Coordinates of C-alpha atoms in Angstrom, one line a residue:
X1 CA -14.1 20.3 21.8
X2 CA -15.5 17.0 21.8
X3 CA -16.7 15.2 18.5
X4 CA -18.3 11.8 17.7
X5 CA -15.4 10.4 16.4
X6 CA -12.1 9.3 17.5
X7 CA -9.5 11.9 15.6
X8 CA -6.3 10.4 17.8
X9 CA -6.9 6.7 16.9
X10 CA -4.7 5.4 14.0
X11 CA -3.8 2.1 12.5
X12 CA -0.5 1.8 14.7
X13 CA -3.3 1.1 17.6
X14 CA -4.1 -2.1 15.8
X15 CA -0.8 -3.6 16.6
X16 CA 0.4 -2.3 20.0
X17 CA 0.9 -4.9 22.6
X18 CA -1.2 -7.8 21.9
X19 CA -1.5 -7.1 18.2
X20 CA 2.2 -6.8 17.8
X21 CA 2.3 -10.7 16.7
X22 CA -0.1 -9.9 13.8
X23 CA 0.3 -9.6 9.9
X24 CA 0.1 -5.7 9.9
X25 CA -2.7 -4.6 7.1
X26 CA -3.9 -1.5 9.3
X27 CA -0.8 0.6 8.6
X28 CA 0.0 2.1 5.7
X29 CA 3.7 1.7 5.7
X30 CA 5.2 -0.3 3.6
X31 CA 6.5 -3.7 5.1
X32 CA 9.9 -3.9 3.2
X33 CA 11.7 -0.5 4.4
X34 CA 13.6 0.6 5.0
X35 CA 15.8 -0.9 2.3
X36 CA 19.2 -1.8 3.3
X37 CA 21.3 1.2 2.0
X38 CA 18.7 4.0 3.6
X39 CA 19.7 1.9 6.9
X40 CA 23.6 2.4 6.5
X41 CA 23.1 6.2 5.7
X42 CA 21.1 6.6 8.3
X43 CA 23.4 5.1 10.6
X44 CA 26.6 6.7 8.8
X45 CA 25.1 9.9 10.7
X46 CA 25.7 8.7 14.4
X47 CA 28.7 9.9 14.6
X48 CA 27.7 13.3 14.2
X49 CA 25.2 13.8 16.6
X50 CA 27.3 16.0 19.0
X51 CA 26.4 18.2 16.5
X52 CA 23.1 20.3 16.2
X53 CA 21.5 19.3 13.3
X54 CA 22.2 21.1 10.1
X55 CA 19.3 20.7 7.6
X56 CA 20.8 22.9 5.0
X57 CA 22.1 19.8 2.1
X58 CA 18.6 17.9 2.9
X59 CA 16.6 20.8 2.4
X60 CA 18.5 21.5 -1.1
X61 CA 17.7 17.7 -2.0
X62 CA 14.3 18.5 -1.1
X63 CA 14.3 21.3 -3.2
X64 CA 16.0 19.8 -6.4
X65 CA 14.2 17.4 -6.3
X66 CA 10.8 19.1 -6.7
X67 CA 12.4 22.0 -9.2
X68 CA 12.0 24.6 -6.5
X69 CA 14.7 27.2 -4.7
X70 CA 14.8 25.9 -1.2
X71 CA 12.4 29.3 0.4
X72 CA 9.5 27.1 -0.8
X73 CA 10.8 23.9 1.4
X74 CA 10.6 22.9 4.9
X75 CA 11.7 19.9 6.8
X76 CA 9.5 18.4 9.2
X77 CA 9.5 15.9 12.1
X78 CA 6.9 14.1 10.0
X79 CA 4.1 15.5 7.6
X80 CA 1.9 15.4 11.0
X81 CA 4.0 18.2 12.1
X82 CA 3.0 20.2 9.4
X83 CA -0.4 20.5 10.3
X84 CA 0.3 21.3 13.8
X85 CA 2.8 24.2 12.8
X86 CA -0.2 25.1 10.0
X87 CA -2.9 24.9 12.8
X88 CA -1.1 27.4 15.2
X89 CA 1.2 29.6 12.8
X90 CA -1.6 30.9 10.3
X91 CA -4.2 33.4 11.2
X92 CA -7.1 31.1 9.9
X93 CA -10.8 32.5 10.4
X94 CA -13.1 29.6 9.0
X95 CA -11.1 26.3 8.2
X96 CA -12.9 23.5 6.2
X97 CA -11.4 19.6 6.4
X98 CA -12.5 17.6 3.3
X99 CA -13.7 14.0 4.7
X100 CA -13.0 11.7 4.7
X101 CA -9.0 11.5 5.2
X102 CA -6.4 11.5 7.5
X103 CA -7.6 13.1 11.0
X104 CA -5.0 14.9 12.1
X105 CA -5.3 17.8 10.3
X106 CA -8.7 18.6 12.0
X107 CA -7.3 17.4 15.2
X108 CA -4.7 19.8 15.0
X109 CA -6.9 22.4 14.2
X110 CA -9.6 22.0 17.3
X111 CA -6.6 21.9 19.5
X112 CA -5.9 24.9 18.2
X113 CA -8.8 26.5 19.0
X114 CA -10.3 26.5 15.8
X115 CA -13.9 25.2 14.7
X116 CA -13.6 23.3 11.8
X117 CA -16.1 22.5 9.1
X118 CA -16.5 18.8 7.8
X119 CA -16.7 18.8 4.2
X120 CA -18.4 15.1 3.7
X121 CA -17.5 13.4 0.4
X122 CA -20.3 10.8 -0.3
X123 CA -20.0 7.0 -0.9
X124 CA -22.3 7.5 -4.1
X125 CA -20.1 9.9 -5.8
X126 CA -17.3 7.7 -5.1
X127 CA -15.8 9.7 -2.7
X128 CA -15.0 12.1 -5.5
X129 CA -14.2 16.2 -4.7
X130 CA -17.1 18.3 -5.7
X131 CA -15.2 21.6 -5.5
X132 CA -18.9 23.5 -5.0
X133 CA -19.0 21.5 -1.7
X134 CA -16.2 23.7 0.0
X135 CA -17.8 26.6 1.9
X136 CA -17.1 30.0 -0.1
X137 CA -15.7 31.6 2.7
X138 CA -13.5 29.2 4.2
X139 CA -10.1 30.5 4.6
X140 CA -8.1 27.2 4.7
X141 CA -9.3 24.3 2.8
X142 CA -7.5 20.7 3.9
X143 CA -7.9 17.0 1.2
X144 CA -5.9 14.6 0.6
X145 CA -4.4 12.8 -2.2
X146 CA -4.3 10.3 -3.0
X147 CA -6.9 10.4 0.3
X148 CA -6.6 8.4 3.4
X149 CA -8.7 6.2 4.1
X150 CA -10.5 6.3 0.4
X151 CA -7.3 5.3 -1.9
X152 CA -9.3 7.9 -4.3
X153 CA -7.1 9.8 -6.5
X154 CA -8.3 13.4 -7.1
X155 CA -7.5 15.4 -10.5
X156 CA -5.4 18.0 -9.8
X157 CA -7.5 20.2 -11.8
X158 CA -10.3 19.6 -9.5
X159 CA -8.2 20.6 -6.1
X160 CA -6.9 23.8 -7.9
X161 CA -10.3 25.0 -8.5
X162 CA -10.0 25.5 -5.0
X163 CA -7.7 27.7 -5.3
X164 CA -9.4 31.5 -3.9
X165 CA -7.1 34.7 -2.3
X166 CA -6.6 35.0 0.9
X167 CA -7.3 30.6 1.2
X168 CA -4.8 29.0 2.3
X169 CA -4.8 25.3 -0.1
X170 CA -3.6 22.2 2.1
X171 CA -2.8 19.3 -0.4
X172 CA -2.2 16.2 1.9
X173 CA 0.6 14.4 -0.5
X174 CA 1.9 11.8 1.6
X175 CA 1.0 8.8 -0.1
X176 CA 1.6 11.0 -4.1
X177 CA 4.9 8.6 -4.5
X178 CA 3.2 5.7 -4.3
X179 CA 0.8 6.5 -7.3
X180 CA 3.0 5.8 -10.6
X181 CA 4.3 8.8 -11.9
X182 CA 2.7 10.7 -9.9
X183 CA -0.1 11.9 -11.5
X184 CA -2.3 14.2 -10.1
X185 CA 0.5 15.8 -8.0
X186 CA 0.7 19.8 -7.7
X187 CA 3.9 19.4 -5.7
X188 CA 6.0 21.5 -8.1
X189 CA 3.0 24.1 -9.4
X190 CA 4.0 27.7 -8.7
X191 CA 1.0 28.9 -10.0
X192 CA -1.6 28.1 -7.5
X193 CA -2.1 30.5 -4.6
X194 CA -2.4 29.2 -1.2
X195 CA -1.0 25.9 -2.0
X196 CA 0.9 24.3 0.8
X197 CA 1.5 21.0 -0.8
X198 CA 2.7 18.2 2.8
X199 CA 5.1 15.4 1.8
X200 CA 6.0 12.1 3.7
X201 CA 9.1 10.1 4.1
X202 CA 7.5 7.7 6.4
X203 CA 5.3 5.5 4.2
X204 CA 7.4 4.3 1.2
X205 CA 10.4 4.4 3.2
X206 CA 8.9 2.5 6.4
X207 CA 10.4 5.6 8.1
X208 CA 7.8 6.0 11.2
X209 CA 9.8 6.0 14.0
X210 CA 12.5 8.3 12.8
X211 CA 9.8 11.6 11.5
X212 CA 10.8 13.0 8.3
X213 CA 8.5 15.0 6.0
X214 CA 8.6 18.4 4.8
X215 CA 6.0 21.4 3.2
X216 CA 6.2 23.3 0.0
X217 CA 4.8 26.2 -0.3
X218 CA 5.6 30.4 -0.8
X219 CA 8.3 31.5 0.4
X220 CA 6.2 33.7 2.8
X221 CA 4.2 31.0 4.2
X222 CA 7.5 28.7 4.6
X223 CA 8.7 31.4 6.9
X224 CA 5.8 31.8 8.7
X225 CA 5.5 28.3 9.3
X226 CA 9.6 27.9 10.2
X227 CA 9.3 30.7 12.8
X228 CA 6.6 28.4 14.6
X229 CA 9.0 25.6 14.6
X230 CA 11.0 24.4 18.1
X231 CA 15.4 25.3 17.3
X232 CA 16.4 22.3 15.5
X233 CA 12.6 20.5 14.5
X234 CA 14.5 17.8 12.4
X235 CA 17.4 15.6 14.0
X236 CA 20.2 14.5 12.3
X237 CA 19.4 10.7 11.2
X238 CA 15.8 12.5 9.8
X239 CA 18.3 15.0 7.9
X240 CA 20.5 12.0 6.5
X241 CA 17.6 10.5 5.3
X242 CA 15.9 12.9 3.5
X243 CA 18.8 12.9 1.7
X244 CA 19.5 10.0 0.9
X245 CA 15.6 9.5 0.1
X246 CA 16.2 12.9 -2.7
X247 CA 18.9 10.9 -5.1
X248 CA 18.3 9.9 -8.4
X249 CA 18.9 6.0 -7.3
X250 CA 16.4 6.1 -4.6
X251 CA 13.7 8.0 -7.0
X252 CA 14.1 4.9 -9.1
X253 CA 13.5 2.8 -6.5
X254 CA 10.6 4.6 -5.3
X255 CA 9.1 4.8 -8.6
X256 CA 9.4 0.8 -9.3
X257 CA 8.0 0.2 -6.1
X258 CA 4.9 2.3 -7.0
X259 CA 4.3 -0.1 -10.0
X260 CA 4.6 -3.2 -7.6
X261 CA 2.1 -1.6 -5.4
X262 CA -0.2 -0.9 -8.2
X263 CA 0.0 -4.5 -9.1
X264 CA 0.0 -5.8 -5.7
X265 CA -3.9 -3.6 -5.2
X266 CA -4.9 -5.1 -8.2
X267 CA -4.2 -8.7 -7.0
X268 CA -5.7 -7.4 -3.6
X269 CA -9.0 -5.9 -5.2
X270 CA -9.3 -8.9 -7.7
X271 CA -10.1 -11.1 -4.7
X272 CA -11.6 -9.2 -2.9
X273 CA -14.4 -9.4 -5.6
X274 CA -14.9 -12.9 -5.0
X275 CA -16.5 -12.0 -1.7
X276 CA -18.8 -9.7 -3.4
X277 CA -21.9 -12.6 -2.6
X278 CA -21.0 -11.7 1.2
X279 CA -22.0 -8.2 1.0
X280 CA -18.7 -6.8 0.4
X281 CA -17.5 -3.5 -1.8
X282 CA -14.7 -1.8 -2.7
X283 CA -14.1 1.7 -3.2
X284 CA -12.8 2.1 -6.6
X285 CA -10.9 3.2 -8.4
X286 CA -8.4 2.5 -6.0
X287 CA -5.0 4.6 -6.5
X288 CA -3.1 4.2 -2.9
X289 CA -1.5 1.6 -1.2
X290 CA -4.6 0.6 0.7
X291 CA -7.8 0.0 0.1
X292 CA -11.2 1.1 1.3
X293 CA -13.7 -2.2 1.6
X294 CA -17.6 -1.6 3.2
X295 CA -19.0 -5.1 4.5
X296 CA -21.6 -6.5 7.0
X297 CA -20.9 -6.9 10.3
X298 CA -17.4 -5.4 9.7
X299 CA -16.4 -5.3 13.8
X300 CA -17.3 -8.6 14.0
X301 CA -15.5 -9.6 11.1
X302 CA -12.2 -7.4 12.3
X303 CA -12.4 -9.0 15.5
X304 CA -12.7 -12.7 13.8
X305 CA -9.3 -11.4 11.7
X306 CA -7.5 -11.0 15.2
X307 CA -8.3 -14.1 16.2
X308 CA -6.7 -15.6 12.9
X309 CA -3.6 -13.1 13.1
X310 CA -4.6 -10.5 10.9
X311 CA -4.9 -6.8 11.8
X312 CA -6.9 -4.3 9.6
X313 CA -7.7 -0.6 10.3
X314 CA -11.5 0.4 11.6
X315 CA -13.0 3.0 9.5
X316 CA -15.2 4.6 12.2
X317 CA -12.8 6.7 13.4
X318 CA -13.5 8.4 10.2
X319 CA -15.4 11.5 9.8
X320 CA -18.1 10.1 6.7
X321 CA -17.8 6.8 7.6
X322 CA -19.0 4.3 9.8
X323 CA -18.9 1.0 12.0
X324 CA -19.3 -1.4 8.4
X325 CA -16.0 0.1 7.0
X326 CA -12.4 -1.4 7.1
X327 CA -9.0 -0.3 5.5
X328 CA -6.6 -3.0 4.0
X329 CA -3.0 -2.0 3.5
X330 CA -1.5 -3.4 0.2
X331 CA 0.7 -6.3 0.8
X332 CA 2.6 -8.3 -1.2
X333 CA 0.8 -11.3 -2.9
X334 CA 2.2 -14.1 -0.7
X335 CA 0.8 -12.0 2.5
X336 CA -2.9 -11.1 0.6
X337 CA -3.5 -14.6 -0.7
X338 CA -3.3 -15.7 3.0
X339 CA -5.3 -12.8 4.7
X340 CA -7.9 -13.8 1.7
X341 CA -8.2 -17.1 3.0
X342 CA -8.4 -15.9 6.6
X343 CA -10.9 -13.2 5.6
X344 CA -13.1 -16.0 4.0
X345 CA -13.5 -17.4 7.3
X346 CA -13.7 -14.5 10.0
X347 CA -16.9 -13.8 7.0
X348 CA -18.4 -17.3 7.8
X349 CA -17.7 -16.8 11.6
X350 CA -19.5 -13.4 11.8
X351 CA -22.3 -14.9 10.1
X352 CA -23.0 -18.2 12.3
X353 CA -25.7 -18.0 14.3
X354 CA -24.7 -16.6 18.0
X355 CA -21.7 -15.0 16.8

């Protein structure tokens, strides 16, 4: 089924081949991971890769972690997994996506065979769940939080009045570490039915190319999901690092680097404001490690950023938005202040005459 957006593009298209060279601000992985220790762990478990892969310890991290017995976890080859096992594995009648976020979900979902409702969040609102929006009927409900591409934090109050029998309740957490203390989260709630709660290694570890996440859910819908799953989903460097990623240390870590991100946006955000004269907005409150900006000429103004080694992240490919938005990764303040000064002048550049 065809649709007028491009569900398959992601920011990792920004710097393939000739965009390699450029200061990455179109994915949302942070540029300092993985940190030096999650490196030696991970490559502590070479030497048992004659081995299948045992994800019994992870999956027990997982679970003490979060408070839970370990029937209500499941590893993943990356959260995206999860929506493909959820897509295929659940007897799902009327899905609705809530937009806009991460694509994948509805992606998964049409190749699936399904026909998926678009649940439009609106710029005016500030991108802000209205519960009432959600079809009645609609037997699996997908949002994100914090949401990709918005950086909007939903209460978790809101997302459980969602909550209906016989609805399945997909709570896109991937990005929940990096909001300090995690607020909002429903990760460890019990009491919500439906909830299938989706959890990423990849972003504040920088753990893309190895794909570790994992789902938390009911025991009934973990086995579902797990009997959907290829033998042996989850290879044994993932395994090691989900571990490693569960102790107390690297919580700590984790936790601190939420703060830095939270200061980093706020340097990010507080210049951004100076180009406010130039047309430019930011969706706020921000509460992710990117940012959401709408501007004039915005594919004229990517395409000046290029040219002066910056990548950023369209926002068309975005059901609910269109050709004037751009995500901005959060960066440390060395990297910002210079993509500020290269932003001020790929603004001037889009605005001379004949470009």
């Amino acid at each position: 089924m065809r649709t007028e957006h491009d569900l398959r593009h992601h920011g990792d298209a920004e710097v393939r081949d000739d965009g390699s060279a450029l200061v990455d601000l179109a994915v949302n992985v942070r540029a300092d991971t993985p940190p030096a220790w999650l490196r030696e762990r991970i490559a502590g478990s070479l030497g048992s890769l004659a081995a299948y892969p045992d994800g019994r310890a992870a999956r027990a991290a997982v679970a003490a972690r979060h408070g839970l017995p370990v029937e209500r976890v499941l590893l993943t080859s990356g959260a995206a997994e999860a929506f493909v096992l959820l897509a295929r594995a659940l007897k799902v009648r009327r899905p609705a996506v809530v937009h806009p976020q991460f694509t994948e979900p509805e992606a998964a979902l049409r190749d699936a065979g399904h026909t998926v409702d678009r649940v439009l969040l609106r710029e005016e609102d500030g991108f802000r769940l209205d519960p009432a929006a959600v079809p009645e009927d609609a037997d699996l409900v997908v949002i994100g939080n914090p949401t990709n591409p918005t950086s909007v934090l939903h209460p978790a109050a809101s997302i459980a009045q969602l909550a209906r029998p016989g609805r399945t309740l997909v709570v896109d957490e991937a990005f929940m570490d990096a909001v300090p203390g995690e607020r909002e989260a429903l990760a460890e709630r019990t009491d919500v039915p439906g909830l299938v709660v989706l959890r990423s290694l990849t972003k504040t570890w920088g753990l893309a190319g190895l794909r570790i996440g994992y789902v938390l859910s009911a025991p009934e819908t973990i086995a579902e999901l797990e009997r959907a799953q290829p033998l042996w989903p989850v290879s044994t460097p993932a395994l090691a690092a989900a571990e490693a990623c569960m102790d107390p240390q690297a919580l700590a870590e984790a936790a601190h680097a939420a703060h830095r991100i939270a200061a980093d946006r706020a340097h990010l955000i507080t210049g951004l404001a100076k180009f406010a004269s130039a047309g430019l907005r930011v969706t706020q409150p921000a509460e992710g490690p990117f940012v959401l900006i709408r501007l004039p000429r915005a594919t004229a103004v990517r395409r000046h950023l290029r040219d002066l080694g910056f990548a950023v992240r369209r926002g068309d490919t975005f059901p609910g938005l269109g050709e004037e938005w751009l995500r901005l990764a959060v960066r440390d303040r060395g990297t910002v202040n210079t993509f500020l000064q290269a932003l001020d002048r790929a603004l001037r550049l889009a605005s001379s005459p004949g470009r």
